[in-house]
Each structure stands twice: as structure tokens, then as C-alpha cells.
């Protein structure tokens, strides 16, 4: 029992020293430039409802992967520019489209609810262009590559944890409202929720 108390005291002491170190060196995340590496899961509703697609089956979706760059904008407001990658693969057995890829280019604004703490929460909103491409298998083994763009609006919330002056971790939940003018992989609506986790590299001080 005494050993457990000492262990907990040591844990709280380390956390306290870490918090003091980060906070004393400027932990207001709304004032920090940052580079983000993210991975997560995006689930467009229309694909889940479409029998020939299955985001968790043979025609499975790859994880959503993204890179982002954040810069301070106004007080408690950060601007984030990000580029992502998401795809459905191995569709040969269920549809003639064997690969579907989407690259979102998004501009979001993060409004910090608690900007000056070790764990900082925020809400986000923005939008962007979603570039989609499909590779189609034609008769006689021929391949056809077509691409187009759609537009999207993003709403979300999340939190970042700065565990040192230059490194941190983040968790983000967003809802993408995405519409293509023409069908992509048989559907036009790619709206759905996305959850991301990622590494944050703080630039400068």
C-alpha cells in the first residue's frame, strides 16, 4: 500500500514538473506554429448505405492520412491548412471500379476554448476542395482513369496535448459535408464523420 502511494506521488510530481516546464516556456497553443501528422478513420454515409461498397469488408477503406500546417491568426484563433489521402481499394469483385481515391485540401480555423493549458480544447470550422479519382477496369482488360473535384464544409472539435516545448499529441473529430457534381464511384455524396489522432511538432517559440 505504501509502495502504491509512493508510485502515485512520483507520477503526480512528474506531471507537475512537466506542466510547469511546458507552461513556463509558453504553452499558449493559439500562438504556436505547428506541423501535424495525422491518421484516422473517415466513414462517408453514402458508401456505408450502398450495398456494393463496404468500408470494413473486401472493398475496404484505407485509413485517412493527412499532413497539416497551423499558424496563429487572431487571438485564440489558429488557421490550419491540411492535405489528406483516403481511398477504397480491391473493388474488382463487386464493381468495375477497382480503386477510388480522394485528396482533401482543407482550410480550417481552430477556436481555442482553453488555449493556455497543457491540454487545450478547441472547436473548428472550415472547408475545402476534395479531389477525387477513380480507376475503372474496362472490357478486354483496359484501364480508364477519371478525376473530378467536389466541395466540402468541415465542422469539428478536439484537443491538443503539449507534452514538451516542441512536441505534442492531438485528437480531432470532424464532420465533412462533401458533394461532387458528378458521381464518383457511383455516388455523389461523401458526407460523413472522421476521427483523427496525430503527432504535433511545434515550430519556434
Backbone as JSON Lines, residues from 0, in Angstrom:
{"i":0,"aa":"X","n":[0.83,-1.21,0.0],"ca":[0.0,0.0,0.0],"c":[0.86,1.25,0.0]}
{"i":1,"aa":"X","n":[1.91,1.22,0.83],"ca":[2.8,2.37,0.9],"c":[3.52,2.55,-0.44]}
{"i":2,"aa":"X","n":[3.89,1.41,-1.02],"ca":[4.55,1.47,-2.32],"c":[3.66,2.1,-3.37]}
{"i":3,"aa":"X","n":[2.37,1.78,-3.39],"ca":[1.43,2.37,-4.34],"c":[1.31,3.87,-4.15]}
{"i":4,"aa":"X","n":[1.27,4.31,-2.89],"ca":[1.19,5.75,-2.61],"c":[2.43,6.46,-3.13]}
{"i":5,"aa":"X","n":[3.59,5.86,-2.91],"ca":[4.82,6.49,-3.4],"c":[4.83,6.56,-4.92]}
{"i":6,"aa":"X","n":[4.31,5.51,-5.54],"ca":[4.26,5.5,-7.01],"c":[3.36,6.61,-7.53]}
{"i":7,"aa":"X","n":[2.17,6.75,-6.92],"ca":[1.26,7.81,-7.35],"c":[1.83,9.19,-7.09]}
{"i":8,"aa":"X","n":[2.52,9.35,-5.96],"ca":[3.15,10.64,-5.67],"c":[4.21,10.97,-6.7]}
{"i":9,"aa":"X","n":[4.98,9.94,-7.1],"ca":[6.01,10.17,-8.12],"c":[5.39,10.55,-9.46]}
{"i":10,"aa":"X","n":[4.27,9.89,-9.82],"ca":[3.58,10.2,-11.08],"c":[3.08,11.64,-11.08]}
{"i":11,"aa":"X","n":[2.41,12.06,-9.98],"ca":[1.9,13.43,-9.91],"c":[3.03,14.44,-9.89]}
{"i":12,"aa":"X","n":[4.14,14.1,-9.28],"ca":[5.28,15.01,-9.25],"c":[5.84,15.2,-10.65]}
{"i":13,"aa":"X","n":[5.98,14.09,-11.4],"ca":[6.49,14.18,-12.77],"c":[5.55,15.0,-13.64]}
{"i":14,"aa":"X","n":[4.23,14.75,-13.52],"ca":[3.26,15.51,-14.3],"c":[3.3,16.99,-13.94]}
{"i":15,"aa":"X","n":[3.45,17.29,-12.65],"ca":[3.52,18.68,-12.23],"c":[4.74,19.39,-12.78]}
{"i":16,"aa":"X","n":[5.89,18.69,-12.76],"ca":[7.11,19.29,-13.3],"c":[7.01,19.48,-14.81]}
{"i":17,"aa":"X","n":[6.39,18.48,-15.49],"ca":[6.2,18.6,-16.93],"c":[5.31,19.77,-17.27]}
{"i":18,"aa":"X","n":[4.19,19.92,-16.53],"ca":[3.28,21.04,-16.77],"c":[3.99,22.37,-16.54]}
{"i":19,"aa":"X","n":[4.76,22.45,-15.46],"ca":[5.46,23.7,-15.16],"c":[6.47,24.04,-16.24]}
{"i":20,"aa":"X","n":[7.16,22.99,-16.75],"ca":[8.17,23.21,-17.79],"c":[7.53,23.72,-19.07]}
{"i":21,"aa":"X","n":[6.45,23.08,-19.46],"ca":[5.77,23.49,-20.69],"c":[5.14,24.86,-20.54]}
{"i":22,"aa":"X","n":[4.46,25.08,-19.44],"ca":[3.74,26.33,-19.24],"c":[4.72,27.5,-19.14]}
{"i":23,"aa":"X","n":[5.84,27.29,-18.46],"ca":[6.8,28.37,-18.27],"c":[7.5,28.75,-19.57]}
{"i":24,"aa":"X","n":[7.5,27.84,-20.55],"ca":[8.16,28.13,-21.82],"c":[7.18,28.63,-22.88]}
{"i":25,"aa":"X","n":[5.95,28.88,-22.47],"ca":[4.97,29.43,-23.4],"c":[4.1,28.36,-23.99]}
{"i":26,"aa":"X","n":[3.04,27.97,-23.28],"ca":[2.21,26.86,-23.73],"c":[0.91,27.33,-24.36]}
{"i":27,"aa":"X","n":[0.78,28.61,-24.65],"ca":[-0.43,29.09,-25.29],"c":[-0.44,28.6,-26.73]}
{"i":28,"aa":"X","n":[-1.23,27.55,-26.98],"ca":[-1.18,26.9,-28.28],"c":[-1.75,27.74,-29.4]}
{"i":29,"aa":"X","n":[-2.56,28.75,-29.06],"ca":[-3.09,29.63,-30.1],"c":[-2.0,30.52,-30.68]}
{"i":30,"aa":"X","n":[-0.82,30.57,-30.04],"ca":[0.27,31.42,-30.51],"c":[1.41,30.61,-31.1]}
{"i":31,"aa":"X","n":[1.2,29.31,-31.29],"ca":[2.28,28.45,-31.76],"c":[2.1,28.04,-33.22]}
{"i":32,"aa":"X","n":[3.18,28.1,-33.98],"ca":[3.21,27.5,-35.32],"c":[3.41,26.01,-35.13]}
{"i":33,"aa":"X","n":[2.78,25.19,-35.97],"ca":[2.88,23.75,-35.77],"c":[2.74,22.99,-37.07]}
{"i":34,"aa":"X","n":[3.37,21.81,-37.09],"ca":[3.26,20.86,-38.2],"c":[2.58,19.6,-37.67]}
{"i":35,"aa":"X","n":[1.56,19.1,-38.39],"ca":[0.77,17.97,-37.92],"c":[0.9,16.77,-38.86]}
{"i":36,"aa":"X","n":[1.03,15.58,-38.26],"ca":[0.97,14.31,-38.99],"c":[-0.19,13.53,-38.39]}
{"i":37,"aa":"X","n":[-1.2,13.19,-39.23],"ca":[-2.45,12.64,-38.69],"c":[-2.82,11.33,-39.37]}
{"i":38,"aa":"X","n":[-3.52,10.49,-38.63],"ca":[-4.08,9.26,-39.17],"c":[-5.42,9.02,-38.48]}
{"i":39,"aa":"X","n":[-6.39,8.5,-39.24],"ca":[-7.71,8.3,-38.64],"c":[-8.63,7.49,-39.52]}
{"i":40,"aa":"X","n":[-9.93,7.68,-39.3],"ca":[-10.95,6.9,-39.99],"c":[-12.06,7.84,-40.47]}
{"i":41,"aa":"X","n":[-12.36,7.76,-41.76],"ca":[-13.42,8.57,-42.37],"c":[-14.47,7.61,-42.91]}
{"i":42,"aa":"X","n":[-15.74,7.85,-42.59],"ca":[-16.82,6.95,-42.99],"c":[-17.94,7.71,-43.69]}
{"i":43,"aa":"X","n":[-17.84,7.91,-45.01],"ca":[-18.96,8.53,-45.75],"c":[-20.22,7.68,-45.64]}
{"i":44,"aa":"X","n":[-21.33,8.31,-45.26],"ca":[-22.58,7.58,-45.06],"c":[-23.06,6.89,-46.34]}
{"i":45,"aa":"X","n":[-22.91,7.56,-47.46],"ca":[-23.46,7.02,-48.71],"c":[-22.79,5.71,-49.11]}
{"i":46,"aa":"X","n":[-21.5,5.56,-48.79],"ca":[-20.82,4.32,-49.12],"c":[-21.24,3.2,-48.18]}
{"i":47,"aa":"X","n":[-21.49,3.53,-46.93],"ca":[-21.97,2.51,-45.99],"c":[-23.36,2.02,-46.37]}
{"i":48,"aa":"X","n":[-24.18,2.92,-46.94],"ca":[-25.54,2.55,-47.32],"c":[-25.6,1.85,-48.68]}
{"i":49,"aa":"X","n":[-24.55,1.97,-49.47],"ca":[-24.53,1.37,-50.8],"c":[-24.08,-0.09,-50.7]}
{"i":50,"aa":"X","n":[-24.92,-1.05,-51.1],"ca":[-24.6,-2.47,-50.9],"c":[-23.28,-2.91,-51.54]}
{"i":51,"aa":"X","n":[-22.91,-2.3,-52.66],"ca":[-21.71,-2.78,-53.35],"c":[-20.43,-2.28,-52.7]}
{"i":52,"aa":"X","n":[-20.53,-1.34,-51.75],"ca":[-19.37,-0.87,-51.03],"c":[-19.46,-1.32,-49.57]}
{"i":53,"aa":"X","n":[-18.32,-1.55,-48.98],"ca":[-18.27,-1.91,-47.57],"c":[-16.95,-1.39,-47.02]}
{"i":54,"aa":"X","n":[-17.0,-0.38,-46.19],"ca":[-15.76,0.22,-45.7],"c":[-14.99,-0.68,-44.76]}
{"i":55,"aa":"X","n":[-15.61,-1.79,-44.34],"ca":[-14.9,-2.72,-43.47],"c":[-14.84,-4.13,-44.06]}
{"i":56,"aa":"X","n":[-15.22,-4.28,-45.35],"ca":[-15.24,-5.59,-45.96],"c":[-14.15,-5.74,-47.0]}
{"i":57,"aa":"X","n":[-14.44,-6.55,-48.02],"ca":[-13.45,-6.79,-49.08],"c":[-13.09,-5.5,-49.79]}
{"i":58,"aa":"X","n":[-14.1,-4.67,-50.0],"ca":[-13.85,-3.36,-50.6],"c":[-13.57,-2.38,-49.48]}
{"i":59,"aa":"X","n":[-12.5,-2.61,-48.77],"ca":[-12.24,-1.85,-47.55],"c":[-11.59,-0.51,-47.81]}
{"i":60,"aa":"X","n":[-11.76,0.42,-46.88],"ca":[-11.17,1.75,-46.96],"c":[-9.82,1.75,-46.26]}
{"i":61,"aa":"X","n":[-8.89,2.5,-46.83],"ca":[-7.62,2.72,-46.14],"c":[-7.84,3.73,-45.02]}
{"i":62,"aa":"X","n":[-6.95,3.78,-44.04],"ca":[-7.04,4.85,-43.04],"c":[-6.9,6.22,-43.72]}
{"i":63,"aa":"X","n":[-7.53,7.21,-43.12],"ca":[-7.34,8.59,-43.59],"c":[-6.0,9.07,-43.07]}
{"i":64,"aa":"X","n":[-5.17,9.61,-43.96],"ca":[-3.85,10.12,-43.58],"c":[-3.74,11.56,-44.03]}
{"i":65,"aa":"X","n":[-3.13,12.39,-43.2],"ca":[-3.05,13.8,-43.53],"c":[-1.82,14.49,-42.98]}
{"i":66,"aa":"X","n":[-1.47,15.59,-43.61],"ca":[-0.41,16.49,-43.17],"c":[-1.02,17.87,-43.02]}
{"i":67,"aa":"X","n":[-0.66,18.58,-41.96],"ca":[-1.22,19.89,-41.73],"c":[-0.18,20.89,-41.26]}
{"i":68,"aa":"X","n":[-0.48,22.15,-41.48],"ca":[0.39,23.24,-41.04],"c":[-0.48,24.31,-40.41]}
{"i":69,"aa":"X","n":[-0.19,24.64,-39.15],"ca":[-1.01,25.59,-38.4],"c":[-0.23,26.86,-38.08]}
{"i":70,"aa":"X","n":[-0.89,28.01,-38.25],"ca":[-0.26,29.28,-37.93],"c":[-1.25,30.13,-37.14]}
{"i":71,"aa":"X","n":[-0.77,30.97,-36.22],"ca":[-1.67,31.85,-35.47],"c":[-2.36,32.84,-36.39]}
{"i":72,"aa":"X","n":[-3.63,33.11,-36.12],"ca":[-4.39,34.07,-36.91],"c":[-4.75,35.28,-36.06]}
{"i":73,"aa":"X","n":[-5.74,35.14,-35.21],"ca":[-6.14,36.18,-34.28],"c":[-6.05,35.63,-32.87]}
{"i":74,"aa":"X","n":[-6.45,36.41,-31.89],"ca":[-6.42,35.96,-30.51],"c":[-7.29,34.71,-30.35]}
{"i":75,"aa":"X","n":[-6.69,33.65,-29.81],"ca":[-7.37,32.36,-29.58],"c":[-7.88,31.72,-30.86]}
{"i":76,"aa":"X","n":[-7.32,32.11,-32.0],"ca":[-7.74,31.55,-33.28],"c":[-6.52,31.13,-34.09]}
{"i":77,"aa":"X","n":[-6.52,29.89,-34.57],"ca":[-5.43,29.35,-35.37],"c":[-5.95,28.93,-36.73]}
{"i":78,"aa":"X","n":[-5.18,29.19,-37.77],"ca":[-5.53,28.79,-39.12],"c":[-4.73,27.54,-39.47]}
{"i":79,"aa":"X","n":[-5.41,26.52,-39.99],"ca":[-4.75,25.25,-40.32],"c":[-5.03,24.87,-41.77]}
{"i":80,"aa":"X","n":[-3.96,24.67,-42.53],"ca":[-4.05,24.2,-43.9],"c":[-3.6,22.74,-43.92]}
{"i":81,"aa":"X","n":[-4.41,21.86,-44.5],"ca":[-4.09,20.44,-44.46],"c":[-4.4,19.76,-45.79]}
{"i":82,"aa":"X","n":[-3.65,18.69,-46.04],"ca":[-3.82,17.86,-47.24],"c":[-3.96,16.41,-46.79]}
{"i":83,"aa":"X","n":[-4.95,15.71,-47.33],"ca":[-5.2,14.34,-46.88],"c":[-5.25,13.33,-48.0]}
{"i":84,"aa":"X","n":[-5.31,12.06,-47.6],"ca":[-5.41,10.94,-48.54],"c":[-6.34,9.91,-47.95]}
{"i":85,"aa":"X","n":[-7.31,9.42,-48.78],"ca":[-8.24,8.38,-48.37],"c":[-8.66,7.61,-49.6]}
{"i":86,"aa":"X","n":[-8.81,6.3,-49.48],"ca":[-9.17,5.53,-50.68],"c":[-9.94,4.27,-50.32]}
{"i":87,"aa":"X","n":[-10.67,3.78,-51.32],"ca":[-11.28,2.46,-51.3],"c":[-10.55,1.61,-52.33]}
{"i":88,"aa":"X","n":[-10.17,0.41,-51.94],"ca":[-9.39,-0.44,-52.83],"c":[-10.01,-1.83,-52.94]}
{"i":89,"aa":"X","n":[-9.47,-2.61,-53.86],"ca":[-9.87,-4.02,-54.06],"c":[-11.36,-4.14,-54.34]}
{"i":90,"aa":"X","n":[-11.84,-3.37,-55.3],"ca":[-13.26,-3.38,-55.63],"c":[-13.57,-4.25,-56.85]}
{"i":91,"aa":"X","n":[-12.59,-4.97,-57.39],"ca":[-12.77,-5.68,-58.66],"c":[-13.94,-6.67,-58.64]}
{"i":92,"aa":"X","n":[-14.14,-7.33,-57.51],"ca":[-15.13,-8.39,-57.47],"c":[-16.56,-7.86,-57.38]}
{"i":93,"aa":"X","n":[-16.74,-6.62,-56.97],"ca":[-18.09,-6.12,-56.76],"c":[-18.48,-5.01,-57.72]}
{"i":94,"aa":"X","n":[-17.51,-4.37,-58.36],"ca":[-17.81,-3.27,-59.27],"c":[-16.61,-3.09,-60.2]}
{"i":95,"aa":"X","n":[-16.85,-2.51,-61.38],"ca":[-15.75,-2.38,-62.32],"c":[-14.74,-1.31,-61.91]}
{"i":96,"aa":"X","n":[-15.06,-0.48,-60.9],"ca":[-14.11,0.5,-60.38],"c":[-13.26,-0.2,-59.31]}
{"i":97,"aa":"X","n":[-11.95,-0.32,-59.56],"ca":[-11.13,-1.1,-58.64],"c":[-10.36,-0.24,-57.65]}
{"i":98,"aa":"X","n":[-10.3,1.08,-57.86],"ca":[-9.66,1.97,-56.9],"c":[-10.35,3.32,-56.9]}
{"i":99,"aa":"X","n":[-10.66,3.82,-55.72],"ca":[-11.27,5.13,-55.56],"c":[-10.43,5.92,-54.56]}
{"i":100,"aa":"X","n":[-9.94,7.1,-54.97],"ca":[-9.03,7.89,-54.13],"c":[-9.57,9.31,-54.0]}
{"i":101,"aa":"X","n":[-9.5,9.87,-52.79],"ca":[-9.89,11.26,-52.55],"c":[-8.77,11.97,-51.82]}
{"i":102,"aa":"X","n":[-8.42,13.16,-52.32],"ca":[-7.4,14.01,-51.69],"c":[-8.07,15.31,-51.24]}
{"i":103,"aa":"X","n":[-8.38,15.49,-49.96],"ca":[-8.95,16.75,-49.5],"c":[-7.85,17.8,-49.26]}
{"i":104,"aa":"X","n":[-8.08,19.0,-49.73],"ca":[-7.25,20.15,-49.42],"c":[-8.13,21.12,-48.64]}
{"i":105,"aa":"X","n":[-7.86,21.28,-47.34],"ca":[-8.79,21.97,-46.45],"c":[-8.13,23.15,-45.73]}
{"i":106,"aa":"X","n":[-8.94,24.16,-45.51],"ca":[-8.54,25.29,-44.69],"c":[-9.52,25.4,-43.53]}
{"i":107,"aa":"X","n":[-9.02,25.2,-42.31],"ca":[-9.87,25.22,-41.12],"c":[-9.37,26.25,-40.13]}
{"i":108,"aa":"X","n":[-10.29,26.74,-39.31],"ca":[-9.96,27.66,-38.23],"c":[-10.27,26.99,-36.9]}
{"i":109,"aa":"X","n":[-9.29,26.97,-36.02],"ca":[-9.44,26.37,-34.7],"c":[-9.62,27.48,-33.67]}
{"i":110,"aa":"X","n":[-10.77,27.48,-33.01],"ca":[-11.01,28.46,-31.95],"c":[-10.74,27.77,-30.62]}
{"i":111,"aa":"X","n":[-9.74,28.25,-29.9],"ca":[-9.3,27.6,-28.67],"c":[-10.2,27.98,-27.5]}
{"i":112,"aa":"X","n":[-10.77,26.97,-26.88],"ca":[-11.59,27.19,-25.68],"c":[-10.7,27.34,-24.45]}
{"i":113,"aa":"X","n":[-9.6,26.59,-24.44],"ca":[-8.62,26.67,-23.34],"c":[-7.24,26.72,-24.0]}
{"i":114,"aa":"X","n":[-6.76,27.9,-24.38],"ca":[-5.54,27.98,-25.18],"c":[-4.24,27.91,-24.38]}
{"i":115,"aa":"X","n":[-4.3,28.09,-23.07],"ca":[-3.06,28.25,-22.3],"c":[-2.88,27.17,-21.25]}
{"i":116,"aa":"X","n":[-3.29,25.93,-21.57],"ca":[-3.12,24.82,-20.64],"c":[-2.4,23.68,-21.34]}
{"i":117,"aa":"X","n":[-1.92,22.75,-20.54],"ca":[-1.24,21.58,-21.08],"c":[-2.15,20.81,-22.02]}
{"i":118,"aa":"X","n":[-3.41,20.65,-21.64],"ca":[-4.42,20.05,-22.51],"c":[-5.36,21.16,-22.95]}
{"i":119,"aa":"X","n":[-5.34,21.46,-24.25],"ca":[-6.09,22.6,-24.79],"c":[-7.18,22.12,-25.74]}
{"i":120,"aa":"X","n":[-8.42,22.47,-25.42],"ca":[-9.56,22.07,-26.24],"c":[-9.92,23.17,-27.23]}
{"i":121,"aa":"X","n":[-10.55,22.79,-28.34],"ca":[-10.94,23.75,-29.37],"c":[-12.14,23.24,-30.15]}
{"i":122,"aa":"X","n":[-12.78,24.16,-30.86],"ca":[-13.75,23.82,-31.9],"c":[-13.19,24.3,-33.23]}
{"i":123,"aa":"X","n":[-13.61,23.68,-34.32],"ca":[-13.05,24.04,-35.62],"c":[-14.14,24.1,-36.68]}
{"i":124,"aa":"X","n":[-13.88,24.91,-37.68],"ca":[-14.8,25.04,-38.81],"c":[-14.0,25.48,-40.03]}
{"i":125,"aa":"X","n":[-14.47,25.11,-41.2],"ca":[-13.77,25.49,-42.41],"c":[-14.34,24.76,-43.61]}
{"i":126,"aa":"X","n":[-13.52,24.59,-44.62],"ca":[-13.96,23.94,-45.84],"c":[-12.79,23.7,-46.76]}
{"i":127,"aa":"X","n":[-13.1,23.21,-47.95],"ca":[-12.02,22.97,-48.89],"c":[-12.49,22.28,-50.16]}
{"i":128,"aa":"X","n":[-11.53,21.92,-50.96],"ca":[-11.77,21.22,-52.2],"c":[-11.35,19.76,-52.01]}
{"i":129,"aa":"X","n":[-12.18,18.85,-52.52],"ca":[-11.92,17.41,-52.4],"c":[-11.71,16.86,-53.8]}
{"i":130,"aa":"X","n":[-10.47,16.48,-54.1],"ca":[-10.14,15.99,-55.43],"c":[-10.29,14.48,-55.43]}
{"i":131,"aa":"X","n":[-11.17,13.96,-56.31],"ca":[-11.42,12.53,-56.35],"c":[-11.03,11.92,-57.68]}
{"i":132,"aa":"X","n":[-10.57,10.68,-57.63],"ca":[-10.18,9.96,-58.84],"c":[-10.6,8.5,-58.72]}
{"i":133,"aa":"X","n":[-11.0,7.92,-59.85],"ca":[-11.37,6.51,-59.87],"c":[-10.65,5.83,-61.03]}
{"i":134,"aa":"X","n":[-10.18,4.62,-60.77],"ca":[-9.56,3.8,-61.8],"c":[-10.53,2.69,-62.16]}
{"i":135,"aa":"X","n":[-10.97,2.67,-63.4],"ca":[-12.01,1.75,-63.83],"c":[-11.45,0.69,-64.76]}
{"i":136,"aa":"X","n":[-11.88,-0.55,-64.54],"ca":[-11.5,-1.66,-65.4],"c":[-12.52,-1.81,-66.53]}
{"i":137,"aa":"X","n":[-12.07,-1.65,-67.77],"ca":[-12.94,-1.74,-68.94],"c":[-12.86,-3.15,-69.54]}
{"i":138,"aa":"X","n":[-13.78,-3.48,-70.45],"ca":[-13.68,-4.78,-71.14],"c":[-12.32,-4.95,-71.81]}
{"i":139,"aa":"X","n":[-11.89,-6.2,-71.92],"ca":[-10.62,-6.58,-72.53],"c":[-9.42,-6.09,-71.7]}
{"i":140,"aa":"X","n":[-9.67,-5.83,-70.41],"ca":[-8.56,-5.51,-69.52],"c":[-8.05,-4.08,-69.61]}
{"i":141,"aa":"X","n":[-8.75,-3.22,-70.34],"ca":[-8.3,-1.84,-70.46],"c":[-8.59,-1.08,-69.16]}
{"i":142,"aa":"X","n":[-7.79,-0.02,-68.92],"ca":[-7.94,0.79,-67.72],"c":[-8.35,2.21,-68.1]}
{"i":143,"aa":"X","n":[-9.21,2.8,-67.29],"ca":[-9.64,4.17,-67.51],"c":[-9.52,4.94,-66.2]}
{"i":144,"aa":"X","n":[-8.85,6.06,-66.26],"ca":[-8.65,6.9,-65.07],"c":[-9.43,8.2,-65.26]}
{"i":145,"aa":"X","n":[-10.36,8.47,-64.37],"ca":[-11.13,9.71,-64.42],"c":[-11.0,10.43,-63.08]}
{"i":146,"aa":"X","n":[-11.1,11.74,-63.13],"ca":[-10.98,12.53,-61.89],"c":[-11.88,13.76,-61.97]}
{"i":147,"aa":"X","n":[-12.22,14.29,-60.83],"ca":[-13.05,15.49,-60.72],"c":[-12.88,16.06,-59.31]}
{"i":148,"aa":"X","n":[-13.45,17.23,-59.09],"ca":[-13.35,17.83,-57.76],"c":[-14.74,18.07,-57.2]}
{"i":149,"aa":"X","n":[-14.81,18.05,-55.87],"ca":[-16.02,18.4,-55.15],"c":[-15.68,19.42,-54.07]}
{"i":150,"aa":"X","n":[-16.72,19.91,-53.41],"ca":[-16.53,20.93,-52.38],"c":[-17.06,20.41,-51.05]}
{"i":151,"aa":"X","n":[-16.44,20.86,-49.98],"ca":[-16.85,20.38,-48.67],"c":[-16.79,21.45,-47.59]}
{"i":152,"aa":"X","n":[-17.58,21.24,-46.55],"ca":[-17.6,22.08,-45.35],"c":[-17.26,21.2,-44.16]}
{"i":153,"aa":"X","n":[-16.43,21.7,-43.25],"ca":[-15.99,20.93,-42.09],"c":[-16.44,21.58,-40.79]}
{"i":154,"aa":"X","n":[-16.92,20.77,-39.87],"ca":[-17.24,21.2,-38.51],"c":[-16.64,20.17,-37.57]}
{"i":155,"aa":"X","n":[-16.02,20.64,-36.47],"ca":[-15.4,19.66,-35.59],"c":[-15.01,20.22,-34.24]}
{"i":156,"aa":"X","n":[-14.37,19.36,-33.47],"ca":[-13.87,19.71,-32.14],"c":[-12.74,18.76,-31.8]}
{"i":157,"aa":"X","n":[-11.9,19.15,-30.86],"ca":[-10.8,18.28,-30.48],"c":[-9.98,18.89,-29.36]}
{"i":158,"aa":"X","n":[-8.84,18.27,-29.12],"ca":[-7.93,18.78,-28.1],"c":[-6.5,18.43,-28.49]}
{"i":159,"aa":"X","n":[-5.56,19.27,-28.07],"ca":[-4.14,19.02,-28.25],"c":[-3.48,18.95,-26.88]}
{"i":160,"aa":"X","n":[-2.49,18.09,-26.74],"ca":[-1.74,17.95,-25.51],"c":[-0.27,18.22,-25.81]}
{"i":161,"aa":"X","n":[0.29,19.28,-25.24],"ca":[1.7,19.61,-25.42],"c":[2.51,18.96,-24.31]}
{"i":162,"aa":"X","n":[3.21,17.85,-24.64],"ca":[3.96,17.17,-23.59],"c":[5.42,17.62,-23.53]}
{"i":163,"aa":"X","n":[5.8,18.52,-24.42],"ca":[7.11,19.19,-24.32],"c":[7.0,20.51,-25.07]}
{"i":164,"aa":"X","n":[8.07,21.28,-25.08],"ca":[8.04,22.58,-25.74],"c":[7.94,22.45,-27.25]}
{"i":165,"aa":"X","n":[8.28,21.29,-27.79],"ca":[8.32,21.14,-29.25],"c":[7.49,19.97,-29.77]}
{"i":166,"aa":"X","n":[6.88,19.19,-28.9],"ca":[6.13,18.02,-29.34],"c":[4.79,17.95,-28.62]}
{"i":167,"aa":"X","n":[3.82,17.36,-29.31],"ca":[2.51,17.18,-28.7],"c":[1.71,16.11,-29.44]}
{"i":168,"aa":"X","n":[0.56,15.8,-28.88],"ca":[-0.37,14.86,-29.49],"c":[-1.73,15.53,-29.62]}
{"i":169,"aa":"X","n":[-2.49,15.15,-30.63],"ca":[-3.81,15.74,-30.83],"c":[-4.86,14.7,-31.18]}
{"i":170,"aa":"X","n":[-6.1,15.0,-30.84],"ca":[-7.26,14.18,-31.2],"c":[-8.32,15.11,-31.75]}
{"i":171,"aa":"X","n":[-8.9,14.72,-32.88],"ca":[-9.84,15.61,-33.56],"c":[-11.0,14.82,-34.14]}
{"i":172,"aa":"X","n":[-12.21,15.34,-33.95],"ca":[-13.4,14.78,-34.58],"c":[-13.99,15.83,-35.5]}
{"i":173,"aa":"X","n":[-14.25,15.44,-36.76],"ca":[-14.84,16.36,-37.73],"c":[-15.97,15.68,-38.48]}
{"i":174,"aa":"X","n":[-16.9,16.49,-38.93],"ca":[-17.91,16.02,-39.87],"c":[-17.68,16.73,-41.19]}
{"i":175,"aa":"X","n":[-17.45,15.97,-42.24],"ca":[-17.25,16.52,-43.58],"c":[-18.57,16.44,-44.35]}
{"i":176,"aa":"X","n":[-19.03,17.6,-44.81],"ca":[-20.17,17.64,-45.72],"c":[-19.59,17.85,-47.11]}
{"i":177,"aa":"X","n":[-19.54,16.77,-47.92],"ca":[-18.82,16.77,-49.2],"c":[-19.75,16.33,-50.32]}
{"i":178,"aa":"X","n":[-19.82,17.14,-51.37],"ca":[-20.67,16.83,-52.53],"c":[-19.83,16.97,-53.81]}
{"i":179,"aa":"X","n":[-19.92,15.96,-54.68],"ca":[-19.34,16.03,-56.02],"c":[-20.44,16.31,-57.04]}
{"i":180,"aa":"X","n":[-20.11,17.05,-58.08],"ca":[-21.09,17.4,-59.09],"c":[-21.54,16.19,-59.87]}
{"i":181,"aa":"X","n":[-20.6,15.28,-60.15],"ca":[-20.9,14.05,-60.88],"c":[-20.56,12.85,-60.0]}
{"i":182,"aa":"X","n":[-21.19,11.7,-60.24],"ca":[-20.91,10.52,-59.41],"c":[-19.43,10.12,-59.44]}
{"i":183,"aa":"X","n":[-18.95,9.75,-58.29],"ca":[-17.59,9.24,-58.14],"c":[-17.7,7.89,-57.45]}
{"i":184,"aa":"X","n":[-17.36,6.83,-58.18],"ca":[-17.58,5.5,-57.63],"c":[-19.05,5.19,-57.46]}
{"i":185,"aa":"X","n":[-19.89,5.84,-58.27],"ca":[-21.32,5.56,-58.22],"c":[-22.12,6.45,-57.3]}
{"i":186,"aa":"X","n":[-21.47,7.3,-56.51],"ca":[-22.2,8.19,-55.59],"c":[-21.63,9.6,-55.68]}
{"i":187,"aa":"X","n":[-22.44,10.58,-55.27],"ca":[-22.02,11.97,-55.31],"c":[-21.8,12.55,-53.91]}
{"i":188,"aa":"X","n":[-22.42,11.96,-52.9],"ca":[-22.37,12.49,-51.54],"c":[-21.37,11.68,-50.71]}
{"i":189,"aa":"X","n":[-20.28,12.31,-50.3],"ca":[-19.27,11.67,-49.46],"c":[-19.27,12.26,-48.05]}
{"i":190,"aa":"X","n":[-20.41,12.76,-47.61],"ca":[-20.51,13.33,-46.27],"c":[-20.41,12.24,-45.22]}
{"i":191,"aa":"X","n":[-19.75,12.57,-44.1],"ca":[-19.64,11.6,-43.02],"c":[-18.65,12.03,-41.97]}
{"i":192,"aa":"X","n":[-18.62,11.33,-40.84],"ca":[-17.73,11.69,-39.74],"c":[-16.32,11.16,-39.95]}
{"i":193,"aa":"X","n":[-15.37,11.87,-39.35],"ca":[-13.97,11.46,-39.39],"c":[-13.34,11.72,-38.03]}
{"i":194,"aa":"X","n":[-12.57,10.77,-37.55],"ca":[-11.85,10.95,-36.3],"c":[-10.37,10.75,-36.56]}
{"i":195,"aa":"X","n":[-9.54,11.65,-36.05],"ca":[-8.1,11.65,-36.31],"c":[-7.33,11.7,-35.0]}
{"i":196,"aa":"X","n":[-6.16,11.1,-35.0],"ca":[-5.17,11.29,-33.95],"c":[-3.86,11.6,-34.64]}
{"i":197,"aa":"X","n":[-3.01,12.37,-33.98],"ca":[-1.78,12.72,-34.68],"c":[-0.7,13.29,-33.8]}
{"i":198,"aa":"X","n":[0.47,13.38,-34.41],"ca":[1.66,13.96,-33.78],"c":[1.76,15.42,-34.17]}
{"i":199,"aa":"X","n":[2.09,16.26,-33.21],"ca":[2.23,17.7,-33.45],"c":[3.68,18.1,-33.17]}
{"i":200,"aa":"X","n":[4.27,18.81,-34.11],"ca":[5.62,19.34,-33.95],"c":[5.51,20.86,-33.92]}
{"i":201,"aa":"X","n":[5.83,21.46,-32.77],"ca":[5.75,22.9,-32.63],"c":[7.01,23.56,-33.17]}
{"i":202,"aa":"X","n":[6.81,24.6,-33.95],"ca":[7.91,25.28,-34.62],"c":[8.18,26.61,-33.94]}
{"i":203,"aa":"X","n":[9.41,26.88,-33.62],"ca":[9.75,28.14,-32.98],"c":[9.26,28.19,-31.56]}
{"i":204,"aa":"X","n":[9.28,29.38,-30.99],"ca":[8.88,29.57,-29.61],"c":[8.28,30.97,-29.45]}
